[in-house]
Amino acid sequence: MPRRGRKRKKTRTHVVETDERIRGALASQDELKIPRSLVIRRGKVESEIVELVGDLRKLMRPYTAVNFKEDAKNRKVTLSHYANSLSTSMGVTHIFALSQNSSRINLRIGRTPAGPTLSFRVKRFTLGRQIRAVQRRPFDSMKAFESPPVVVTNNFGDVTAAPHVKLMRITFQNMFPAINVSTVKLSECRRVVLFNFIRRNVTEKDPEKAKEVGDDDEEDEEVEVRHYAIRAKPVGVDRKVRRIVEAKIPNLGRLDDISDYITGQTASGAPAPAVNSGAMSDSEGEDETSHVVLPGKYRGKGNNKSQKSALKLVELGPRLRLKLVKVERGMASGDVMYHAYVHKTPEEVKELKNRKEQEAALKKRRREEQEANVAKKKAAKEEKKAAKEARKKEREERAMAALRGEAGVQENYNNDENESSDEEDEDEEDETEEEETDSESIAADGDGEDSSEDSADEA
């Protein structure tokens, strides 16, 4: 039976891409939660400090400004300026500022935009290139820096720890993205950053010896920062087979068969010729405590799922030894919450706080007075300028009026001259007419005399 009517028109109004949009919105929200850092240097520093800045940026990758260039004009700008200008536009959450003077190197870590700020003294450091120079097999894969590192905080204590120690631990953990164990991918865990808190008992030291060695050994709390790469190698197989699996095939030119290389002897039972199969180095883990069963495929050949592999940490650098000196409540400003060398009683803290409040109020009042004085001077200057413009305008008007007056006098003078010349012309014309009249009358008189003479002659 033929079909009747037209084809049905779909009237569905739901949006198919709703799930994708929700996933995109959630992803954007997760991106906003990711901490982003900025590593800068302050003032004039040595070339080693410039390299240390580059190594710290490499450590903080991928959520850091790797190619950020400091302007020479901005090296004396306060950290609050960086925080206010970059925290909103670039989403920077932490600022690392390295500075140097004649006696020490300082590192300040600030949480933008309102703080707190932790000031450290860099007691010693080792650059990444110096660490790689002494390694037999340095780690050189740049793909490991495409994902954030795993943060390990060691020996920072529990809830009973000192407040400044807790603040250090929280700050170090919040500098990197949090790891969700249920969703993290094994292939993304390629690096480890270790923050090791070191305590030393100063009371048991010999005071005389402490004076001899200096102030550095008198400090009892330090933080050691280390940066490692995770390297996995398959275990449970012969070392020679493992090297073949890893595509590190040695030179087999002196052997008749590959079985001679595996077994170490020829088919006749004689020892096989020596082959440089690559003996194990110190960087290859053989300790059974480092053997793990991989829950998924990991970077490297032979590291498959459910395969037992040995994990080894290869140091990347930099290596830092830090001493916490001061904790400020704000962004490089505000109340001093902790100081390693200056200790105050609650009364002194209260007195200092009152003094700071009075100084702030005085500063605010002086600023208001200065702004009022500036406004007053500006108004006086504008008034003086307006009066000067008025006087200038008045002078111009007077000059124009004078010019107009001279032009009027000249015109009147010209008119008077014209009138006088006209009168002179008229007088000349009148005189000419009178002379002509006189001459005519004289001529007429002469004619009359002639006619009278003629008439007398005729008589």
C-alpha positions as a Python dict, from the first residue, in 0.01 Angstrom:
ca = {
    (1, 'M'): (0, 0, 0),
    (2, 'P'): (151, 337, -96),
    (3, 'R'): (252, 576, 181),
    (4, 'R'): (10, 854, 254),
    (5, 'G'): (96, 1202, 371),
    (6, 'R'): (427, 1373, 393),
    (7, 'K'): (736, 1272, 587),
    (8, 'R'): (718, 1332, 960),
    (9, 'K'): (903, 1643, 1073),
    (10, 'K'): (1110, 1603, 1388),
    (11, 'T'): (1020, 1842, 1665),
    (12, 'R'): (1277, 1744, 1930),
    (13, 'T'): (1408, 2047, 2114),
    (14, 'H'): (1668, 1892, 2346),
    (15, 'V'): (2037, 1978, 2295),
    (16, 'V'): (2250, 1676, 2227),
    (17, 'E'): (2576, 1855, 2325),
    (18, 'T'): (2460, 1919, 2682),
    (19, 'D'): (2693, 1658, 2832),
    (20, 'E'): (2988, 1796, 2638),
    (21, 'R'): (2913, 2149, 2754),
    (22, 'I'): (2888, 2034, 3114),
    (23, 'R'): (3219, 1854, 3082),
    (24, 'G'): (3373, 2167, 2932),
    (25, 'A'): (3240, 2383, 3215),
    (26, 'L'): (3371, 2141, 3475),
    (27, 'A'): (3708, 2132, 3301),
    (28, 'S'): (3724, 2512, 3305),
    (29, 'Q'): (3640, 2512, 3676),
    (30, 'D'): (3919, 2262, 3739),
    (31, 'E'): (4158, 2480, 3538),
    (32, 'L'): (4077, 2777, 3761),
    (33, 'K'): (4170, 2572, 4069),
    (34, 'I'): (4516, 2488, 3936),
    (35, 'P'): (4786, 2696, 4107),
    (36, 'R'): (5011, 2893, 3875),
    (37, 'S'): (5348, 3032, 3972),
    (38, 'L'): (5588, 3303, 3863),
    (39, 'V'): (5962, 3292, 3938),
    (40, 'I'): (6146, 3625, 3915),
    (41, 'R'): (6471, 3779, 4033),
    (42, 'R'): (6500, 4110, 4212),
    (43, 'G'): (6781, 4360, 4166),
    (44, 'K'): (7129, 4278, 4044),
    (45, 'V'): (7229, 3913, 4084),
    (46, 'E'): (7509, 3685, 3972),
    (47, 'S'): (7484, 3459, 3668),
    (48, 'E'): (7440, 3153, 3893),
    (49, 'I'): (7125, 3306, 4039),
    (50, 'V'): (6991, 3359, 3687),
    (51, 'E'): (7049, 2987, 3620),
    (52, 'L'): (6882, 2903, 3950),
    (53, 'V'): (6575, 3101, 3841),
    (54, 'G'): (6562, 2891, 3522),
    (55, 'D'): (6594, 2568, 3720),
    (56, 'L'): (6314, 2671, 3955),
    (57, 'R'): (6090, 2750, 3659),
    (58, 'K'): (6171, 2406, 3521),
    (59, 'L'): (6082, 2252, 3857),
    (60, 'M'): (5746, 2434, 3865),
    (61, 'R'): (5645, 2330, 3514),
    (62, 'P'): (5403, 2305, 3342),
    (63, 'Y'): (5194, 2568, 3525),
    (64, 'T'): (5451, 2846, 3537),
    (65, 'A'): (5577, 3129, 3317),
    (66, 'V'): (5885, 2961, 3171),
    (67, 'N'): (5980, 3238, 2927),
    (68, 'F'): (5894, 3533, 3150),
    (69, 'K'): (6145, 3816, 3111),
    (70, 'E'): (6190, 4073, 3384),
    (71, 'D'): (6205, 4431, 3272),
    (72, 'A'): (6502, 4619, 3417),
    (73, 'K'): (6265, 4901, 3513),
    (74, 'N'): (6047, 4664, 3717),
    (75, 'R'): (6322, 4502, 3927),
    (76, 'K'): (6267, 4758, 4200),
    (77, 'V'): (5889, 4729, 4191),
    (78, 'T'): (5733, 4573, 4500),
    (79, 'L'): (5591, 4223, 4502),
    (80, 'S'): (5244, 4362, 4569),
    (81, 'H'): (5264, 4536, 4229),
    (82, 'Y'): (5336, 4202, 4061),
    (83, 'A'): (5058, 4039, 4261),
    (84, 'N'): (4798, 4302, 4173),
    (85, 'S'): (4891, 4320, 3806),
    (86, 'L'): (4941, 3949, 3733),
    (87, 'S'): (4710, 3763, 3970),
    (88, 'T'): (4397, 3866, 3781),
    (89, 'S'): (4523, 3878, 3422),
    (90, 'M'): (4748, 3569, 3422),
    (91, 'G'): (4593, 3380, 3713),
    (92, 'V'): (4921, 3370, 3909),
    (93, 'T'): (4871, 3230, 4261),
    (94, 'H'): (5233, 3211, 4389),
    (95, 'I'): (5531, 3438, 4331),
    (96, 'F'): (5892, 3331, 4390),
    (97, 'A'): (6136, 3622, 4422),
    (98, 'L'): (6512, 3562, 4436),
    (99, 'S'): (6738, 3846, 4548),
    (100, 'Q'): (7103, 3876, 4644),
    (101, 'N'): (7316, 4110, 4852),
    (102, 'S'): (7677, 4110, 4958),
    (103, 'S'): (7630, 3845, 5228),
    (104, 'R'): (7337, 3619, 5144),
    (105, 'I'): (7075, 3500, 4895),
    (106, 'N'): (6707, 3540, 4982),
    (107, 'L'): (6399, 3363, 4850),
    (108, 'R'): (6049, 3495, 4915),
    (109, 'I'): (5739, 3289, 4840),
    (110, 'G'): (5415, 3486, 4841),
    (111, 'R'): (5053, 3383, 4797),
    (112, 'T'): (4876, 3632, 4575),
    (113, 'P'): (4707, 3864, 4615),
    (114, 'A'): (4679, 3899, 4995),
    (115, 'G'): (4958, 3679, 5134),
    (116, 'P'): (5105, 3533, 5346),
    (117, 'T'): (5470, 3574, 5246),
    (118, 'L'): (5746, 3336, 5358),
    (119, 'S'): (6101, 3472, 5353),
    (120, 'F'): (6379, 3212, 5330),
    (121, 'R'): (6753, 3238, 5338),
    (122, 'V'): (6920, 3019, 5073),
    (123, 'K'): (7208, 2867, 5267),
    (124, 'R'): (7338, 2658, 4978),
    (125, 'F'): (7221, 2540, 4638),
    (126, 'T'): (7329, 2321, 4348),
    (127, 'L'): (7232, 2389, 3989),
    (128, 'G'): (7082, 2129, 3759),
    (129, 'R'): (7377, 2134, 3519),
    (130, 'Q'): (7616, 2063, 3807),
    (131, 'I'): (7411, 1759, 3910),
    (132, 'R'): (7393, 1625, 3554),
    (133, 'A'): (7768, 1669, 3515),
    (134, 'V'): (7842, 1402, 3779),
    (135, 'Q'): (7575, 1153, 3667),
    (136, 'R'): (7660, 863, 3444),
    (137, 'R'): (7317, 846, 3288),
    (138, 'P'): (7137, 1177, 3333),
    (139, 'F'): (6767, 1203, 3268),
    (140, 'D'): (6700, 1405, 2954),
    (141, 'S'): (6333, 1346, 2863),
    (142, 'M'): (6136, 1669, 2825),
    (143, 'K'): (5802, 1484, 2824),
    (144, 'A'): (5834, 1439, 3198),
    (145, 'F'): (5780, 1814, 3237),
    (146, 'E'): (5443, 1809, 3060),
    (147, 'S'): (5270, 1698, 3380),
    (148, 'P'): (5303, 1836, 3735),
    (149, 'P'): (5525, 1653, 3984),
    (150, 'V'): (5424, 1452, 4288),
    (151, 'V'): (5486, 1653, 4606),
    (152, 'V'): (5632, 1475, 4910),
    (153, 'T'): (5663, 1658, 5244),
    (154, 'N'): (5874, 1470, 5495),
    (155, 'N'): (5926, 1522, 5868),
    (156, 'F'): (5698, 1827, 5896),
    (157, 'G'): (5515, 1670, 6189),
    (158, 'D'): (5145, 1631, 6261),
    (159, 'V'): (4882, 1859, 6415),
    (160, 'T'): (5108, 1920, 6714),
    (161, 'A'): (5374, 2089, 6500),
    (162, 'A'): (5458, 2457, 6535),
    (163, 'P'): (5237, 2702, 6342),
    (164, 'H'): (5517, 2818, 6113),
    (165, 'V'): (5603, 2455, 6028),
    (166, 'K'): (5240, 2385, 5939),
    (167, 'L'): (5233, 2698, 5726),
    (168, 'M'): (5544, 2585, 5538),
    (169, 'R'): (5396, 2243, 5469),
    (170, 'I'): (5065, 2388, 5349),
    (171, 'T'): (5244, 2641, 5129),
    (172, 'F'): (5465, 2378, 4968),
    (173, 'Q'): (5168, 2152, 4899),
    (174, 'N'): (4951, 2430, 4755),
    (175, 'M'): (5219, 2539, 4509),
    (176, 'F'): (5140, 2234, 4293),
    (177, 'P'): (4810, 2089, 4169),
    (178, 'A'): (4642, 1838, 4397),
    (179, 'I'): (4644, 1478, 4279),
    (180, 'N'): (4321, 1283, 4273),
    (181, 'V'): (4422, 923, 4337),
    (182, 'S'): (4105, 784, 4180),
    (183, 'T'): (4147, 965, 3847),
    (184, 'V'): (4521, 1017, 3811),
    (185, 'K'): (4698, 844, 3524),
    (186, 'L'): (5009, 644, 3602),
    (187, 'S'): (5186, 780, 3293),
    (188, 'E'): (5155, 1135, 3430),
    (189, 'C'): (5353, 1062, 3747),
    (190, 'R'): (5698, 1124, 3607),
    (191, 'R'): (5859, 1354, 3864),
    (192, 'V'): (5887, 1396, 4241),
    (193, 'V'): (5958, 1710, 4443),
    (194, 'L'): (6075, 1641, 4796),
    (195, 'F'): (6056, 1891, 5083),
    (196, 'N'): (6247, 1748, 5375),
    (197, 'F'): (6229, 1932, 5709),
    (198, 'I'): (6551, 1898, 5907),
    (199, 'R'): (6567, 1962, 6281),
    (200, 'R'): (6885, 1996, 6483),
    (201, 'N'): (6909, 2003, 6862),
    (202, 'V'): (7100, 2319, 6947),
    (203, 'T'): (7090, 2277, 7325),
    (204, 'E'): (7317, 1972, 7313),
    (205, 'K'): (7588, 2158, 7124),
    (206, 'D'): (7904, 2290, 7276),
    (207, 'P'): (7874, 2670, 7296),
    (208, 'E'): (8245, 2718, 7242),
    (209, 'K'): (8238, 2504, 6931),
    (210, 'A'): (7929, 2684, 6806),
    (211, 'K'): (8114, 3014, 6832),
    (212, 'E'): (8405, 2872, 6636),
    (213, 'V'): (8205, 2727, 6348),
    (214, 'G'): (7978, 3029, 6312),
    (215, 'D'): (7610, 3111, 6309),
    (216, 'D'): (7514, 2870, 6034),
    (217, 'D'): (7550, 2563, 6255),
    (218, 'E'): (7351, 2726, 6534),
    (219, 'E'): (7032, 2720, 6325),
    (220, 'D'): (6809, 2429, 6416),
    (221, 'E'): (6546, 2420, 6138),
    (222, 'E'): (6605, 2389, 5765),
    (223, 'V'): (6416, 2272, 5459),
    (224, 'E'): (6589, 2065, 5193),
    (225, 'V'): (6439, 2073, 4843),
    (226, 'R'): (6518, 1795, 4595),
    (227, 'H'): (6384, 1731, 4245),
    (228, 'Y'): (6377, 1379, 4099),
    (229, 'A'): (6261, 1198, 3786),
    (230, 'I'): (6105, 852, 3811),
    (231, 'R'): (6267, 586, 3599),
    (232, 'A'): (6116, 235, 3574),
    (233, 'K'): (6292, -79, 3453),
    (234, 'P'): (6139, -426, 3413),
    (235, 'V'): (6263, -692, 3656),
    (236, 'G'): (6212, -1065, 3690),
    (237, 'V'): (6405, -1146, 3372),
    (238, 'D'): (6768, -1195, 3297),
    (239, 'R'): (6969, -878, 3265),
    (240, 'K'): (7076, -963, 2908),
    (241, 'V'): (6718, -1032, 2801),
    (242, 'R'): (6606, -712, 2965),
    (243, 'R'): (6859, -512, 2768),
    (244, 'I'): (6731, -667, 2446),
    (245, 'V'): (6374, -582, 2550),
    (246, 'E'): (6485, -224, 2613),
    (247, 'A'): (6633, -214, 2259),
    (248, 'K'): (6988, -183, 2397),
    (249, 'I'): (7133, -461, 2183),
    (250, 'P'): (7507, -505, 2231),
    (251, 'N'): (7761, -587, 1961),
    (252, 'L'): (7717, -958, 1875),
    (253, 'G'): (7971, -968, 1592),
    (254, 'R'): (8201, -1207, 1778),
    (255, 'L'): (7924, -1461, 1849),
    (256, 'D'): (7778, -1730, 1625),
    (257, 'D'): (7425, -1723, 1769),
    (258, 'I'): (7224, -1502, 2004),
    (259, 'S'): (7190, -1802, 2236),
    (260, 'D'): (7563, -1772, 2301),
    (261, 'Y'): (7499, -1421, 2434),
    (262, 'I'): (7207, -1535, 2654),
    (263, 'T'): (7366, -1849, 2797),
    (264, 'G'): (7724, -1720, 2805),
    (265, 'Q'): (7865, -2026, 2630),
    (266, 'T'): (7884, -2169, 2279),
    (267, 'A'): (7710, -2482, 2145),
    (268, 'S'): (8020, -2691, 2225),
    (269, 'G'): (8008, -2578, 2588),
    (270, 'A'): (8305, -2344, 2566),
    (271, 'P'): (8271, -1998, 2722),
    (272, 'A'): (8138, -1741, 2480),
    (273, 'P'): (8363, -1449, 2384),
    (274, 'A'): (8330, -1149, 2611),
    (275, 'V'): (8063, -909, 2497),
    (276, 'N'): (8018, -559, 2632),
    (277, 'S'): (7661, -622, 2738),
    (278, 'G'): (7653, -310, 2948),
    (279, 'A'): (7699, -386, 3313),
    (280, 'M'): (7454, -235, 3552),
    (281, 'S'): (7526, 113, 3679),
    (282, 'D'): (7444, 262, 4014),
    (283, 'S'): (7130, 416, 3867),
    (284, 'E'): (6968, 76, 3796),
    (285, 'G'): (6759, -38, 4090),
    (286, 'E'): (6815, -394, 4212),
    (287, 'D'): (6679, -346, 4563),
    (288, 'E'): (6368, -559, 4608),
    (289, 'T'): (6200, -286, 4812),
    (290, 'S'): (6182, -75, 4494),
    (291, 'H'): (6005, -350, 4296),
    (292, 'V'): (5640, -278, 4225),
    (293, 'V'): (5369, -428, 4006),
    (294, 'L'): (5254, -164, 3764),
    (295, 'P'): (4874, -109, 3760),
    (296, 'G'): (4902, 27, 3406),
    (297, 'K'): (5145, 87, 3125),
    (298, 'Y'): (5429, 318, 3220),
    (299, 'R'): (5690, 507, 3024),
    (300, 'G'): (5970, 286, 2892),
    (301, 'K'): (5993, -40, 2705),
    (302, 'G'): (5888, -348, 2897),
    (303, 'N'): (5689, -151, 3159),
    (304, 'N'): (5352, -299, 3074),
    (305, 'K'): (5045, -349, 3286),
    (306, 'S'): (5080, -609, 3567),
    (307, 'Q'): (5453, -619, 3498),
    (308, 'K'): (5698, -602, 3787),
    (309, 'S'): (5937, -314, 3750),
    (310, 'A'): (6204, -151, 3961),
    (311, 'L'): (6162, 220, 4030),
    (312, 'K'): (6463, 447, 4050),
    (313, 'L'): (6481, 817, 4127),
    (314, 'V'): (6719, 1021, 3912),
    (315, 'E'): (6794, 1367, 4047),
    (316, 'L'): (6722, 1654, 3811),
    (317, 'G'): (6805, 1959, 4020),
    (318, 'P'): (6811, 2214, 4153),
    (319, 'R'): (6904, 2123, 4510),
    (320, 'L'): (6827, 2383, 4778),
    (321, 'R'): (6884, 2421, 5150),
    (322, 'L'): (6648, 2684, 5294),
    (323, 'K'): (6615, 2850, 5632),
    (324, 'L'): (6284, 3018, 5722),
    (325, 'V'): (6357, 3367, 5852),
    (326, 'K'): (6026, 3551, 5857),
    (327, 'V'): (5655, 3508, 5787),
    (328, 'E'): (5446, 3815, 5698),
    (329, 'R'): (5069, 3825, 5699),
    (330, 'G'): (5029, 4021, 5376),
    (331, 'M'): (5202, 4025, 5040),
    (332, 'A'): (5554, 4127, 5150),
    (333, 'S'): (5388, 4354, 5409),
    (334, 'G'): (5169, 4343, 5716),
    (335, 'D'): (5219, 4191, 6058),
    (336, 'V'): (5518, 3967, 6122),
    (337, 'M'): (5367, 3635, 6228),
    (338, 'Y'): (5701, 3460, 6285),
    (339, 'H'): (6066, 3560, 6301),
    (340, 'A'): (6357, 3322, 6347),
    (341, 'Y'): (6586, 3567, 6525),
    (342, 'V'): (6357, 3825, 6688),
    (343, 'H'): (6123, 3705, 6962),
    (344, 'K'): (5870, 3938, 7127),
    (345, 'T'): (5636, 3907, 7424),
    (346, 'P'): (5259, 3953, 7377),
    (347, 'E'): (5285, 4300, 7533),
    (348, 'E'): (5556, 4400, 7288),
    (349, 'V'): (5353, 4261, 7000),
    (350, 'K'): (5048, 4461, 7112),
    (351, 'E'): (5254, 4777, 7154),
    (352, 'L'): (5411, 4727, 6812),
    (353, 'K'): (5070, 4672, 6657),
    (354, 'N'): (4932, 4991, 6815),
    (355, 'R'): (5235, 5182, 6695),
    (356, 'K'): (5191, 5047, 6344),
    (357, 'E'): (4823, 5147, 6350),
    (358, 'Q'): (4916, 5497, 6466),
    (359, 'E'): (5180, 5521, 6196),
    (360, 'A'): (4928, 5405, 5938),
    (361, 'A'): (4673, 5661, 6059),
    (362, 'L'): (4937, 5935, 6056),
    (363, 'K'): (5046, 5833, 5711),
    (364, 'K'): (4688, 5837, 5591),
    (365, 'R'): (4630, 6183, 5742),
    (366, 'R'): (4949, 6317, 5587),
    (367, 'R'): (4852, 6170, 5255),
    (368, 'E'): (4511, 6340, 5275),
    (369, 'E'): (4678, 6668, 5370),
    (370, 'Q'): (4922, 6631, 5087),
    (371, 'E'): (4642, 6559, 4843),
    (372, 'A'): (4452, 6864, 4972),
    (373, 'N'): (4764, 7079, 4935),
    (374, 'V'): (4822, 6948, 4588),
    (375, 'A'): (4460, 7021, 4495),
    (376, 'K'): (4491, 7370, 4647),
    (377, 'K'): (4811, 7442, 4457),
    (378, 'K'): (4657, 7308, 4142),
    (379, 'A'): (4351, 7529, 4187),
    (380, 'A'): (4575, 7833, 4253),
    (381, 'K'): (4776, 7749, 3946),
    (382, 'E'): (4461, 7717, 3736),
    (383, 'E'): (4332, 8046, 3878),
    (384, 'K'): (4662, 8217, 3805),
    (385, 'K'): (4659, 8075, 3456),
    (386, 'A'): (4302, 8194, 3401),
    (387, 'A'): (4394, 8544, 3528),
    (388, 'K'): (4694, 8547, 3299),
    (389, 'E'): (4478, 8445, 3005),
    (390, 'A'): (4227, 8716, 3096),
    (391, 'R'): (4501, 8980, 3114),
    (392, 'K'): (4641, 8862, 2785),
    (393, 'K'): (4298, 8879, 2627),
    (394, 'E'): (4241, 9224, 2772),
    (395, 'R'): (4574, 9345, 2631),
    (396, 'E'): (4485, 9206, 2293),
    (397, 'E'): (4147, 9378, 2304),
    (398, 'R'): (4308, 9707, 2401),
    (399, 'A'): (4560, 9670, 2123),
    (400, 'M'): (4284, 9598, 1877),
    (401, 'A'): (4087, 9895, 2008),
    (402, 'A'): (4393, 10116, 1974),
    (403, 'L'): (4445, 9994, 1622),
    (404, 'R'): (4081, 10061, 1547),
    (405, 'G'): (4112, 10412, 1700),
    (406, 'E'): (4418, 10502, 1491),
    (407, 'A'): (4240, 10377, 1184),
    (408, 'G'): (3942, 10604, 1267),
    (409, 'V'): (4160, 10912, 1323),
    (410, 'Q'): (4342, 10850, 1000),
    (411, 'E'): (4013, 10817, 818),
    (412, 'N'): (3884, 11142, 971),
    (413, 'Y'): (4211, 11314, 877),
    (414, 'N'): (4181, 11186, 524),
    (415, 'N'): (3822, 11303, 512),
    (416, 'D'): (3925, 11649, 639),
    (417, 'E'): (4201, 11668, 383),
    (418, 'N'): (3961, 11566, 111),
    (419, 'E'): (3713, 11827, 226),
    (420, 'S'): (3981, 12100, 242),
    (421, 'S'): (4108, 12003, -101),
    (422, 'D'): (3755, 12017, -231),
    (423, 'E'): (3710, 12358, -76),
    (424, 'E'): (4037, 12476, -227),
    (425, 'D'): (3929, 12347, -563),
    (426, 'E'): (3600, 12522, -526),
    (427, 'D'): (3783, 12843, -424),
    (428, 'E'): (4013, 12810, -721),
    (429, 'E'): (3715, 12754, -947),
    (430, 'D'): (3543, 13059, -796),
    (431, 'E'): (3854, 13269, -845),
    (432, 'T'): (3887, 13148, -1201),
    (433, 'E'): (3527, 13231, -1266),
    (434, 'E'): (3573, 13578, -1111),
    (435, 'E'): (3882, 13639, -1320),
    (436, 'E'): (3699, 13530, -1630),
    (437, 'T'): (3411, 13754, -1533),
    (438, 'D'): (3648, 14046, -1474),
    (439, 'S'): (3820, 13988, -1803),
    (440, 'E'): (3490, 13974, -1980),
    (441, 'S'): (3381, 14293, -1811),
    (442, 'I'): (3710, 14460, -1903),
    (443, 'A'): (3670, 14348, -2257),
    (444, 'A'): (3318, 14474, -2260),
    (445, 'D'): (3436, 14809, -2134),
    (446, 'G'): (3697, 14828, -2407),
    (447, 'D'): (3440, 14759, -2677),
    (448, 'G'): (3220, 15033, -2538),
    (449, 'E'): (3499, 15284, -2554),
    (450, 'D'): (3576, 15194, -2915),
    (451, 'S'): (3219, 15227, -3013),
    (452, 'S'): (3193, 15564, -2845),
    (453, 'E'): (3505, 15680, -3022),
    (454, 'D'): (3365, 15562, -3356),
    (455, 'S'): (3044, 15739, -3295),
    (456, 'A'): (3232, 16057, -3203),
    (457, 'D'): (3437, 16037, -3517),
    (458, 'E'): (3134, 15991, -3725),
    (459, 'A'): (2980, 16293, -3566),
}
